mmCIF file of C-alpha atoms in Angstrom:
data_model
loop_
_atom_site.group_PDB
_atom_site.id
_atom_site.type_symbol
_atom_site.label_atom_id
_atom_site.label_comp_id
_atom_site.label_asym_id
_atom_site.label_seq_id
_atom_site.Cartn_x
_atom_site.Cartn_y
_atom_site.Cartn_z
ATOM 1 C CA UNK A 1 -21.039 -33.560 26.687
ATOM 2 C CA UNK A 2 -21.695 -30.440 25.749
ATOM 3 C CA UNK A 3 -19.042 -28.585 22.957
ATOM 4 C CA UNK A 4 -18.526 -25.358 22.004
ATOM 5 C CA UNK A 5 -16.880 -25.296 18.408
ATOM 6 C CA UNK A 6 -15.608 -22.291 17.254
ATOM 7 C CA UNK A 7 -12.612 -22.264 14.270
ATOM 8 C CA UNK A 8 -10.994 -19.815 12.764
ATOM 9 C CA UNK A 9 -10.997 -20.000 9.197
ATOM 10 C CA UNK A 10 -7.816 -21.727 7.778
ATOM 11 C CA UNK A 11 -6.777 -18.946 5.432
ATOM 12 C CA UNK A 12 -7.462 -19.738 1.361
ATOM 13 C CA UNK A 13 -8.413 -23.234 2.438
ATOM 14 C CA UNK A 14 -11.604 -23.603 4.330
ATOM 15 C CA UNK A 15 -13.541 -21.033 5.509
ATOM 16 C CA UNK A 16 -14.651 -20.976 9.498
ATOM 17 C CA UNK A 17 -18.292 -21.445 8.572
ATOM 18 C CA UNK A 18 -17.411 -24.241 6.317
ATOM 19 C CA UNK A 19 -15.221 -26.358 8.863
ATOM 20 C CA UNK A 20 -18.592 -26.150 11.153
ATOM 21 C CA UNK A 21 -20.591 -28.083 8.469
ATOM 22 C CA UNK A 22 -18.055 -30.808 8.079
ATOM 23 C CA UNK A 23 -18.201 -30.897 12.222
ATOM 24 C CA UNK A 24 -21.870 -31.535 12.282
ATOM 25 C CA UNK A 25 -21.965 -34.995 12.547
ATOM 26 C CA UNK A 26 -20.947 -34.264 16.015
ATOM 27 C CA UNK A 27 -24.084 -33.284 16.452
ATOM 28 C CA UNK A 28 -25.441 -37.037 16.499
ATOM 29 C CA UNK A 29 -23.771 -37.721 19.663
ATOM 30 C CA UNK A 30 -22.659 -34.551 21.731
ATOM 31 C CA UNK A 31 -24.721 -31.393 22.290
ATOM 32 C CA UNK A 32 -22.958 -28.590 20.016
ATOM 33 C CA UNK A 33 -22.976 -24.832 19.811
ATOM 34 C CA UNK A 34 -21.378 -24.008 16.388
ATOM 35 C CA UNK A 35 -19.585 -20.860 16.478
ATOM 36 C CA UNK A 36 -17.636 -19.752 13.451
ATOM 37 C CA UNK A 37 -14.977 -16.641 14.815
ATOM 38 C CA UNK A 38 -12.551 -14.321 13.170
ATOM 39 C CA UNK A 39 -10.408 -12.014 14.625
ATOM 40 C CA UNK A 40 -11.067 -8.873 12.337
ATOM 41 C CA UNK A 41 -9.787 -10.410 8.742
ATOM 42 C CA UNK A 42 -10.838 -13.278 6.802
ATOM 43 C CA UNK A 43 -14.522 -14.585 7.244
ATOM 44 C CA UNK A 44 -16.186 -11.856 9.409
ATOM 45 C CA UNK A 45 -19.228 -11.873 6.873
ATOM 46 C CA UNK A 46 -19.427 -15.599 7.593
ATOM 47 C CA UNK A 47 -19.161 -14.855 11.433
ATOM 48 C CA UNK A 48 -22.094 -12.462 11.565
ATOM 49 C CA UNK A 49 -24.132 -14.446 9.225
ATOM 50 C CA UNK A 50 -23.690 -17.673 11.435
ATOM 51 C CA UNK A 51 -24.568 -15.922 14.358
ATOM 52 C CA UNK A 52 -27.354 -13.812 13.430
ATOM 53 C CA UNK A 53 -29.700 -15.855 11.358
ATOM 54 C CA UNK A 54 -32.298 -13.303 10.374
ATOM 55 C CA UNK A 55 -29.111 -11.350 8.816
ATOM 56 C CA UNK A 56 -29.404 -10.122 5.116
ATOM 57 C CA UNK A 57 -26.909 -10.495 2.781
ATOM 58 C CA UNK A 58 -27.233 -7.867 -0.191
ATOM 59 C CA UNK A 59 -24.702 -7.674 -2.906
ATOM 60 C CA UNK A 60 -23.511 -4.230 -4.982
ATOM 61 C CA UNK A 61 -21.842 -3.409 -8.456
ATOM 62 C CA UNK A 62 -18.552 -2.296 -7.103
ATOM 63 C CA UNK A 63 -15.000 -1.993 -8.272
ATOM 64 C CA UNK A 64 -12.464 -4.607 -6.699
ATOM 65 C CA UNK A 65 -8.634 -3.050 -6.033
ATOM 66 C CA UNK A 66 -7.667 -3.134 -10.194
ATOM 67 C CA UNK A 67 -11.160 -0.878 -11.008
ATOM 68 C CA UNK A 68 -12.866 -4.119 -12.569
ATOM 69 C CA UNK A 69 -16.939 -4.149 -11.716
ATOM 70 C CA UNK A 70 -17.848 -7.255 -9.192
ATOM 71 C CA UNK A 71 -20.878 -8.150 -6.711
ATOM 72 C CA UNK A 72 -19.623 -6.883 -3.742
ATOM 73 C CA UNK A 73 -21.232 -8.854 -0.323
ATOM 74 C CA UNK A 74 -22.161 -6.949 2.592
ATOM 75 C CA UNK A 75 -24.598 -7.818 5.169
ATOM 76 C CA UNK A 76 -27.521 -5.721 7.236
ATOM 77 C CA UNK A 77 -28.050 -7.443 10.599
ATOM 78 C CA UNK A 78 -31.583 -7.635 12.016
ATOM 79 C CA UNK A 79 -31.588 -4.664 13.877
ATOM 80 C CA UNK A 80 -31.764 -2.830 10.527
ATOM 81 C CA UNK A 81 -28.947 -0.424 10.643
ATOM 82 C CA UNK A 82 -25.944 -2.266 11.113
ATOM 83 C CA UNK A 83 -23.569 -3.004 8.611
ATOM 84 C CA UNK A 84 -20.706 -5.686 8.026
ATOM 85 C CA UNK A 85 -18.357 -5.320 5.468
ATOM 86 C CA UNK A 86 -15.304 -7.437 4.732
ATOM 87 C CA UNK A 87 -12.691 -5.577 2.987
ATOM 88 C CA UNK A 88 -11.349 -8.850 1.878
ATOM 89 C CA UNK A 89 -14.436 -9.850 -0.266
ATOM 90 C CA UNK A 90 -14.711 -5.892 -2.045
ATOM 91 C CA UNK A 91 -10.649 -5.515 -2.923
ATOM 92 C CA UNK A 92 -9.159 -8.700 -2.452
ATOM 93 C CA UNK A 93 -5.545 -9.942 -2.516
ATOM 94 C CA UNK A 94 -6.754 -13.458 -2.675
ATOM 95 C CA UNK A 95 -8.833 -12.871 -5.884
ATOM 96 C CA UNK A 96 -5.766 -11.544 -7.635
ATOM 97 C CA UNK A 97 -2.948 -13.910 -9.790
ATOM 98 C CA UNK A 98 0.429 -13.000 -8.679
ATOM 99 C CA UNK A 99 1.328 -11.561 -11.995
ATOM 100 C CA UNK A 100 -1.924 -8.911 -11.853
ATOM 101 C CA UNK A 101 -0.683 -7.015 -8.240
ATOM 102 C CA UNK A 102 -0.418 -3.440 -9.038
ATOM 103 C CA UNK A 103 0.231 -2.270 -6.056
ATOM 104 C CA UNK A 104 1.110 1.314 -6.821
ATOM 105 C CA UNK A 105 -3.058 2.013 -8.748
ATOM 106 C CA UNK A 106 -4.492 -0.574 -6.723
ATOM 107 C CA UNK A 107 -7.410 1.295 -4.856
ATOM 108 C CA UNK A 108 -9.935 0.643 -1.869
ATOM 109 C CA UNK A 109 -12.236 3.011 -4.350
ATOM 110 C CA UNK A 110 -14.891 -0.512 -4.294
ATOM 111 C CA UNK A 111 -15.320 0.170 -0.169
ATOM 112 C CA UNK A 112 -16.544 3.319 -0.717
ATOM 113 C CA UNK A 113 -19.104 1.802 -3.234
ATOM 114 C CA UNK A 114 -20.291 -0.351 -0.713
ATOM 115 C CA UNK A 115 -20.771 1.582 2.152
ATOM 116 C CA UNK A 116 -22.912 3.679 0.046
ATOM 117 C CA UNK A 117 -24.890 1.436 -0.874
ATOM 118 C CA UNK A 118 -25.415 -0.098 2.417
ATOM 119 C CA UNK A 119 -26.307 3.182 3.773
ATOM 120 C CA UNK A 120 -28.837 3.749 1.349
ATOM 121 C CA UNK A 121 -30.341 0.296 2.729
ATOM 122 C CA UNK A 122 -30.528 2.391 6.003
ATOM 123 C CA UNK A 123 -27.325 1.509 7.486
ATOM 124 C CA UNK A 124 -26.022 3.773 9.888
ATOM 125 C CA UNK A 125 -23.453 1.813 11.733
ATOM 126 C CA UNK A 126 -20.754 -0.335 9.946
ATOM 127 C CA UNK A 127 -18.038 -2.968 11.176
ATOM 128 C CA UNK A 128 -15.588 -3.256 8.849
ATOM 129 C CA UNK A 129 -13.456 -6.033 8.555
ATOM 130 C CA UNK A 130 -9.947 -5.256 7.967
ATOM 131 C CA UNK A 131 -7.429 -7.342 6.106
ATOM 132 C CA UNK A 132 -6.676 -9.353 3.375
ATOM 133 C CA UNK A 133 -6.450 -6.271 1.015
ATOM 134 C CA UNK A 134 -4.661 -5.711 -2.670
ATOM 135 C CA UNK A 135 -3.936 -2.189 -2.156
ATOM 136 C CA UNK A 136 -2.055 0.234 0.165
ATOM 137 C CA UNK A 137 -3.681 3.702 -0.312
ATOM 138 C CA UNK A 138 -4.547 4.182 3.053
ATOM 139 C CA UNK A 139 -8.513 4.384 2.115
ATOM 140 C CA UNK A 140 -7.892 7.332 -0.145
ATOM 141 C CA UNK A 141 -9.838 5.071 -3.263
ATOM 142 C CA UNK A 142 -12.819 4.979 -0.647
ATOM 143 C CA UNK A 143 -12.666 8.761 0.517
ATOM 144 C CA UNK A 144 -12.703 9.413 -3.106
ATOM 145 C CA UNK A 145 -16.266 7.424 -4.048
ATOM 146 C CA UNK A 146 -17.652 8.981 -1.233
ATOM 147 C CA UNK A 147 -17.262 12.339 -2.082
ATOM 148 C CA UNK A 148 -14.021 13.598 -0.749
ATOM 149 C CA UNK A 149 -11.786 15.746 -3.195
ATOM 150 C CA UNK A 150 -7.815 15.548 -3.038
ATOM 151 C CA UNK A 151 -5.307 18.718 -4.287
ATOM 152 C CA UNK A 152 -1.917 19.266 -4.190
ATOM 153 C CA UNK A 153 0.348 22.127 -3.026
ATOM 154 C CA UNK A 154 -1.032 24.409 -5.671
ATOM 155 C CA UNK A 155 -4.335 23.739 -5.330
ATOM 156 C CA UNK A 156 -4.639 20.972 -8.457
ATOM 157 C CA UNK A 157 -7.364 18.208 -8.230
ATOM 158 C CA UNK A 158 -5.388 15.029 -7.624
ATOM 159 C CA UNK A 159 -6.051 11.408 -7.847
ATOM 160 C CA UNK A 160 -5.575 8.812 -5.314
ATOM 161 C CA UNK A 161 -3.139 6.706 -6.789
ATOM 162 C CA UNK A 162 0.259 6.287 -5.100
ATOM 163 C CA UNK A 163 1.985 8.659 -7.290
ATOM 164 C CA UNK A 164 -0.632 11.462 -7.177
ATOM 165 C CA UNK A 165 -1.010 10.733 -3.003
ATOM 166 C CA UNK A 166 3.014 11.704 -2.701
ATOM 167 C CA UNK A 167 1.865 15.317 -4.117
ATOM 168 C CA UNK A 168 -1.434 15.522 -1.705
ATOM 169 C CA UNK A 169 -1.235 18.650 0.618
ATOM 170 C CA UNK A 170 -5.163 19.157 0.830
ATOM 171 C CA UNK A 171 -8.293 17.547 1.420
ATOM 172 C CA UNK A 172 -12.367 19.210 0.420
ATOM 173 C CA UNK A 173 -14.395 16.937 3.059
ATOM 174 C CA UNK A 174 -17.210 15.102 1.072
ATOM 175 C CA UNK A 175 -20.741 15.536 2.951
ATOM 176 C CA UNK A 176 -20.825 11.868 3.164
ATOM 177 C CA UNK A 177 -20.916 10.603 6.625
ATOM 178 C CA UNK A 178 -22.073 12.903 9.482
ATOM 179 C CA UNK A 179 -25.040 10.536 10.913
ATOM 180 C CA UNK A 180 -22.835 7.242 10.849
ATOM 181 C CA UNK A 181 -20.516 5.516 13.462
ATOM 182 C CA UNK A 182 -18.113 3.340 12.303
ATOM 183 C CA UNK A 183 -15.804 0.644 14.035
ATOM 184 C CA UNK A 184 -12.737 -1.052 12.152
ATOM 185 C CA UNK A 185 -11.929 -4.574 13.023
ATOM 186 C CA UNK A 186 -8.543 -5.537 12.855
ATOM 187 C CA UNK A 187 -5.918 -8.701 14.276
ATOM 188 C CA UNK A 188 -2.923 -6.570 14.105
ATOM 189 C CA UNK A 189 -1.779 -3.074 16.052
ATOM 190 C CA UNK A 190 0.706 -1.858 13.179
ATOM 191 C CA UNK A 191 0.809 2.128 12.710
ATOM 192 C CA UNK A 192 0.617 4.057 9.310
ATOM 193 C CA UNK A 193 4.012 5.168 8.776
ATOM 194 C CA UNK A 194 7.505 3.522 9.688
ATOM 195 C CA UNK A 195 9.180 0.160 10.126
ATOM 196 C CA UNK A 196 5.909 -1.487 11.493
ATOM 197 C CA UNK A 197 4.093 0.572 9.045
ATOM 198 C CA UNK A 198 1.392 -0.546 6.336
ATOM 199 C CA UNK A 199 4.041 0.121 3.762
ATOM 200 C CA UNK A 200 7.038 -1.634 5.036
ATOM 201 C CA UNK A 201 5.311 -4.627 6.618
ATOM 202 C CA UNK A 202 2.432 -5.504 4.215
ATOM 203 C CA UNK A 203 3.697 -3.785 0.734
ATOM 204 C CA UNK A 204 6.069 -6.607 -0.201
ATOM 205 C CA UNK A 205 3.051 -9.131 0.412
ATOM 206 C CA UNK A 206 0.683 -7.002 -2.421
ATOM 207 C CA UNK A 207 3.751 -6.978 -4.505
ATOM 208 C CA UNK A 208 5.433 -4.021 -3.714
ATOM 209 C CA UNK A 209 9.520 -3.947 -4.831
ATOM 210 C CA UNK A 210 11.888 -2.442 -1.944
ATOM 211 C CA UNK A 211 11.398 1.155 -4.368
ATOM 212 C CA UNK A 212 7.339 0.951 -4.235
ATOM 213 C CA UNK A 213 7.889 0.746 -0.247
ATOM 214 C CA UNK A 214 9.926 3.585 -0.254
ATOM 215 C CA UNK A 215 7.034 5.591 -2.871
ATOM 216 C CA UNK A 216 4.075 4.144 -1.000
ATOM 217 C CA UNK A 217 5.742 5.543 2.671
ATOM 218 C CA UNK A 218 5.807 8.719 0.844
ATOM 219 C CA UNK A 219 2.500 8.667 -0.139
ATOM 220 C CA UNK A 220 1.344 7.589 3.422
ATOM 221 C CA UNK A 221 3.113 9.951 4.895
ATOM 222 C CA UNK A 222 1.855 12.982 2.567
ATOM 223 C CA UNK A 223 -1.814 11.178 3.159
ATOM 224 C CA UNK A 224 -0.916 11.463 7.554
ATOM 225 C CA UNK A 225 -0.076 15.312 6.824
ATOM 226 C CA UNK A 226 -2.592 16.126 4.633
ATOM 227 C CA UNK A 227 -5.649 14.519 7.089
ATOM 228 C CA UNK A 228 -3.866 16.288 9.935
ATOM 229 C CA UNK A 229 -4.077 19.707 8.800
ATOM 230 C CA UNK A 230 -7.369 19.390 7.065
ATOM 231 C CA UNK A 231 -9.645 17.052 8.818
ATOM 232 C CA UNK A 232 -7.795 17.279 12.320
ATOM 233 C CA UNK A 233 -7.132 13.525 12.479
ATOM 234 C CA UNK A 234 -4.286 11.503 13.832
ATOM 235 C CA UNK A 235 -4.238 8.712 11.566
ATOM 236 C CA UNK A 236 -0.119 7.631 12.247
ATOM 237 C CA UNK A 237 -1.527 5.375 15.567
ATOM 238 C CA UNK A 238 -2.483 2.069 16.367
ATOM 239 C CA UNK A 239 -4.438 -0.034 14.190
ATOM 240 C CA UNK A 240 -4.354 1.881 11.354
ATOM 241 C CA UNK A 241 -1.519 0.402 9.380
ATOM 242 C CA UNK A 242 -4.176 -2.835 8.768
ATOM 243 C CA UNK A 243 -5.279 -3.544 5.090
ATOM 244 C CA UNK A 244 -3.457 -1.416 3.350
ATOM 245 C CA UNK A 245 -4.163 1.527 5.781
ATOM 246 C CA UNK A 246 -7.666 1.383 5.455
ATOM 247 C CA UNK A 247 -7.568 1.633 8.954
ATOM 248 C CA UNK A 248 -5.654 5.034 8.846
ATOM 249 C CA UNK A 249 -8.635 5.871 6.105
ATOM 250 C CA UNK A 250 -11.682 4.595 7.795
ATOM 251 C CA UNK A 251 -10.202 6.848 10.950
ATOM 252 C CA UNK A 252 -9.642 9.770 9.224
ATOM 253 C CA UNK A 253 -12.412 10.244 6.607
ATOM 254 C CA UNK A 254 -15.285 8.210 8.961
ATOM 255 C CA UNK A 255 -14.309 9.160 12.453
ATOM 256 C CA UNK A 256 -14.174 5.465 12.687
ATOM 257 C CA UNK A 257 -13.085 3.910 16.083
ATOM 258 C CA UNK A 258 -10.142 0.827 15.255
ATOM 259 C CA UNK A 259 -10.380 -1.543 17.618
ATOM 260 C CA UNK A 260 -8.779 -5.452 18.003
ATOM 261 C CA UNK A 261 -11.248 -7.601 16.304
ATOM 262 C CA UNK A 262 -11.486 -10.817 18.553
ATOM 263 C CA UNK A 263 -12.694 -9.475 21.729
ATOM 264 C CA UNK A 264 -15.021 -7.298 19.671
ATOM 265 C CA UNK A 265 -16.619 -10.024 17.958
ATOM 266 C CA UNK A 266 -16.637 -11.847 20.969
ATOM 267 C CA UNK A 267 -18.809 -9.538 23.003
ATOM 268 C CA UNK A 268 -21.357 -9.361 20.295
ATOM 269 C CA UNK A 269 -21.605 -13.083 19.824
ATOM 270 C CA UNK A 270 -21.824 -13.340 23.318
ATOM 271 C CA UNK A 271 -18.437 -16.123 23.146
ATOM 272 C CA UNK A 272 -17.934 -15.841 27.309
ATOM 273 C CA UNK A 273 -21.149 -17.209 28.154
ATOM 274 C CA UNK A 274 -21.431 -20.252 25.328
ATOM 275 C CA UNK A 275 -17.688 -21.163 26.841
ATOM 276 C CA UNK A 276 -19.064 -21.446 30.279
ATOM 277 C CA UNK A 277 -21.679 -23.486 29.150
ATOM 278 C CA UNK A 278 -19.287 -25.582 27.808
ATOM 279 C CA UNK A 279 -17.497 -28.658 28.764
ATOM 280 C CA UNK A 280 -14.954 -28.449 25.716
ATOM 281 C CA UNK A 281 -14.254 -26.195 23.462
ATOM 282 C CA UNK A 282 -12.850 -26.285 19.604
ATOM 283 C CA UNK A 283 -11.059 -23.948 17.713
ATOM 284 C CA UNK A 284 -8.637 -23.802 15.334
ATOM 285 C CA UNK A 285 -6.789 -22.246 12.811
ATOM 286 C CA UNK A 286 -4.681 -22.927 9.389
ATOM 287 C CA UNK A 287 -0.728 -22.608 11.580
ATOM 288 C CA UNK A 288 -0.403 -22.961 15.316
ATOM 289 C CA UNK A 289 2.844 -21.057 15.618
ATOM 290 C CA UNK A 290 4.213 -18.147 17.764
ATOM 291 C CA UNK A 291 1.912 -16.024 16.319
ATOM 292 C CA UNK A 292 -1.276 -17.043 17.740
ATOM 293 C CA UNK A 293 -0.847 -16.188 20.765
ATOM 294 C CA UNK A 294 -0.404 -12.564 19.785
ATOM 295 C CA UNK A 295 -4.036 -11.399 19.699
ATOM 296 C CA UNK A 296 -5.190 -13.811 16.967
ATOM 297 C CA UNK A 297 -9.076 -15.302 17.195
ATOM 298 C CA UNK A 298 -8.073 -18.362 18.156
ATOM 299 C CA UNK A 299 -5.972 -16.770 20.903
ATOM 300 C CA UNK A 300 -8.937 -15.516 22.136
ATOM 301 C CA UNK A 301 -10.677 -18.452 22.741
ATOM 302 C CA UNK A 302 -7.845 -20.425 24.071
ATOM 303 C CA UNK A 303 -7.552 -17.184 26.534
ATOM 304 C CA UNK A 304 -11.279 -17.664 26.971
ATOM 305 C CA UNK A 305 -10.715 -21.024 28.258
ATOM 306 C CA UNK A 306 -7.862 -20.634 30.507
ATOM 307 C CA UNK A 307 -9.842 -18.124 32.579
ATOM 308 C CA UNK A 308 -13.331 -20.485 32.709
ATOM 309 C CA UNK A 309 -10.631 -23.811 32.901
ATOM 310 C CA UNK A 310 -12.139 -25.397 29.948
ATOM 311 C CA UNK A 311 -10.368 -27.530 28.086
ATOM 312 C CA UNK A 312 -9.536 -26.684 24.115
ATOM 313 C CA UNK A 313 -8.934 -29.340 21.399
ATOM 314 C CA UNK A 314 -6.650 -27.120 18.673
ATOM 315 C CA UNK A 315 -7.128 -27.581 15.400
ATOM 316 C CA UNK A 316 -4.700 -26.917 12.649
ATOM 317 C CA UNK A 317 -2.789 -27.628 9.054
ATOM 318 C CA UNK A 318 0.382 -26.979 10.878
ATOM 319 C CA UNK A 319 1.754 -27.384 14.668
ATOM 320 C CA UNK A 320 4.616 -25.289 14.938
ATOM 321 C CA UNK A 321 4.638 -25.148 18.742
ATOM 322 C CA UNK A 322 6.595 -27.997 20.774
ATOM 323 C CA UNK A 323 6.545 -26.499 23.895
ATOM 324 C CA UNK A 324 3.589 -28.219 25.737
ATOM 325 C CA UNK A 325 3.821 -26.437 28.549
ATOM 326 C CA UNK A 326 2.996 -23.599 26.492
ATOM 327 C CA UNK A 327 -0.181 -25.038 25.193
ATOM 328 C CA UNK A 328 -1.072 -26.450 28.419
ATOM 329 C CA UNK A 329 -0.918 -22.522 29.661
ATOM 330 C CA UNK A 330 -3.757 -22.099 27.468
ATOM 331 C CA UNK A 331 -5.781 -25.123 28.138
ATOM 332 C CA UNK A 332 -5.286 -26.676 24.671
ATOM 333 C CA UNK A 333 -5.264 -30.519 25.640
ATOM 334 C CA UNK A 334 -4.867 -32.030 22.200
ATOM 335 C CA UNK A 335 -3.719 -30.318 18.719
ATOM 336 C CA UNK A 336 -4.948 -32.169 15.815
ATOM 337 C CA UNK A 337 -2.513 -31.472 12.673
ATOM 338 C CA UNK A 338 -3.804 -32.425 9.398
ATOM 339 C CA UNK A 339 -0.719 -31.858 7.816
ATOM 340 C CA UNK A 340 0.289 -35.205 9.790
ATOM 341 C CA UNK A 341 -2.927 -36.952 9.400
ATOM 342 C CA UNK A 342 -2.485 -36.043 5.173
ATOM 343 C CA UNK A 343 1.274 -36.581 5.203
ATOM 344 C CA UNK A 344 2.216 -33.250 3.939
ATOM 345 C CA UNK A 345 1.041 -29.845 3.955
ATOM 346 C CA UNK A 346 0.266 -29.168 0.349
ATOM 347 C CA UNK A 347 -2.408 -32.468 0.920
ATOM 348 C CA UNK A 348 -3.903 -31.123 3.904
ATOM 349 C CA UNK A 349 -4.515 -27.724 2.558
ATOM 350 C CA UNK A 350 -5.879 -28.887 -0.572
ATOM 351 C CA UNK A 351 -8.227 -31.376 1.237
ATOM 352 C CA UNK A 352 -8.809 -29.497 4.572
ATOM 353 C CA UNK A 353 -12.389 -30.173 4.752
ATOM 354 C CA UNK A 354 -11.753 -34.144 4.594
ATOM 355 C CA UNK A 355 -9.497 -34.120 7.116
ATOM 356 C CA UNK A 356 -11.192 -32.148 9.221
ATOM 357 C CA UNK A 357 -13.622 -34.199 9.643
ATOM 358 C CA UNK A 358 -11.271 -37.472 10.308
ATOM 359 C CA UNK A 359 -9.624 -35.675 12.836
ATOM 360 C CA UNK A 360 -13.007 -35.167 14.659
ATOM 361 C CA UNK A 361 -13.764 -38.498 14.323
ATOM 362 C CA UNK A 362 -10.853 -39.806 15.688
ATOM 363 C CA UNK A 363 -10.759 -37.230 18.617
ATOM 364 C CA UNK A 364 -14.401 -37.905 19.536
ATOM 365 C CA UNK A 365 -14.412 -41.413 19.206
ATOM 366 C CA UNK A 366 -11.906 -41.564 22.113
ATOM 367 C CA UNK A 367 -13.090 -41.820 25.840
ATOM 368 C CA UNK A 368 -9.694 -39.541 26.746
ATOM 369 C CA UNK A 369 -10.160 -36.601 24.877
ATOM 370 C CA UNK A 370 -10.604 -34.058 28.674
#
């Protein structure tokens, strides 16, 4: 039997890449193609370096979202000139306590770092992974490191903090830039500004009181005006309301080009023609709920499936979906919860990697499991 296993990771538990080692056993009895995925946020470093194995992983001196110095990842694929960045591993929400969010001077000023860097290694394109962010200043930080100058109404340098931002009416272009192309990967459509906005949406998760999301729509707002009438961007569309409106940033300072990050990754890891080759495939991801089935990674895969009719075990620390007929829409024939398996969720999450791995066993050892 031939399986294609390709997980999510199971956000601040087990990483995608990591679930595929405790899965390799598998590889005693079945023939396997391991394929770690992501959808745009957490783990695309992992997802390139899986899948490209001559891939080079360099790390910078940069500043994570609170201005303290870090080695920042980022990774050169063989071709030589394209870069991967995950904003989640520069300024990270996950590497902050609850009691050190700040979101109103957190900054994305680290990203810029990076991408410097990496084009000094000769990168010249750059996916950027967006998500999992500590700050919401719509990639003004990054602008700012690489070389772009921010003034307000009467001509006054500025900074990019949120209360400087609400005063921004111009914008000096940096000469940082002209020679790249640059692609944002993101799992959710949100815009910059208004009730589905970066602000209003994702500001309470960094933090951010009902007043901050007021001050940081402001600031947004003023940012959306500002790269309008200076740089002659739209940055108020889809996509670029993700991590903290880097999106909105990378769009209007890079020229980037946001697109939805599973069926990007997808074509470049060539998913289609593993999952034809396939007689089962494995994915999975830390909550089956509503949710996945709006664009997420593993989404994609079960999608992926339903069109080839190959069969998906699911994977995850919580089943919130009863409706079979529902899964059985997307070929998922079996949902392993660990949650179960561990007898709570708190168990499961702390020991995902251990019951991962019974789960497999168990599935595997069955002659039923098509």
């Amino acid at each position: 039997m031939r399986i294609l296993f390709a997980p999510n990771s199971f956000k601040g538990s087990i990483s995608a890449r990591e679930i595929c080692s405790r899965a390799s056993f598998l590889t005693g009895g079945y023939k396997v193609k391991f394929m770690p995925f992501s959808d745009g946020g957490d783990g695309v470093l992992d997802v390139f370096s899986a899948a490209f194995g001559a891939a080079k992983l360099y790390k910078v001196k940069a500043l994570d979202a609170l201005g303290r110095c870090k080695a920042a990842p980022y990774l050169i694929l063989p071709d030589g000139k394209t870069c991967v960045i995950e904003s989640a591993k520069v300024c990270g929400l996950g590497e902050l306590k609850k009691s050190e969010l700040d979101i109103m001077h957190a900054s994305s000023y680290g990203i810029g770092q990076v991408i410097k860097a990496a084009y000094k290694k000769g990168a010249r394109i750059f996916y950027i992974g967006l998500g999992g962010v500590a700050f919401n200043d719509g990639g003004a930080g990054m602008a700012k490191a690489l070389g772009y100058r921010f003034f307000d109404a009467l001509g006054r340098k500025i900074g990019t903090d949120i209360e400087a931002l609400k005063s921004l009416a111009r914008i000096e272009r940096g000469k940082f830039g002209a020679d790249i192309k640059v692609y944002g990967l993101s799992d959710v459509d949100n815009p910059l500004l208004g009730a589905e906005g970066s602000a209003s949406v994702y500001g309470p998760q960094k933090g951010a009181t009902p007043k901050q999301v007021a001050e940081l729509e402001l600031a947004m707002a003023a940012l959306s005006r500002a790269v309008k009438k200076s740089l002659g961007v739209d940055i108020n569309v889809k996509h670029c309301g993700a991590a903290g409106a880097l999106g909105a940033g990378i769009k209007g300072f890079l020229g980037a080009k946001l697109v939805s990050g599973a069926p990007f990754i997808a074509a470049r890891l060539n998913l289609a023609r593993a999952a034809r080759r396939a007689d089962i495939i494995v994915t999975g991801e830390g909550k089956l709920d509503r949710q996945t089935f709006y664009g997420k990674g593993p989404f994609y895969i079960c999608d992926t499936a339903r069109r080839l009719g190959k069969p998906v075990i699911f994977i995850c620390g919580v089943n919130e979906i009863k409706d079979k007929a529902l899964l059985k829409k997307y070929s998922i024939v079996k949902v392993a919860e660990l949650s179960r398996m561990a007898g709570g969720a708190e168990k499961s999450y702390k020991k995902a990697g251990f019951y991962i791995r019974a789960a497999l066993s168990d599935l595997f050892d069955k002659d039923d499991i098509r």
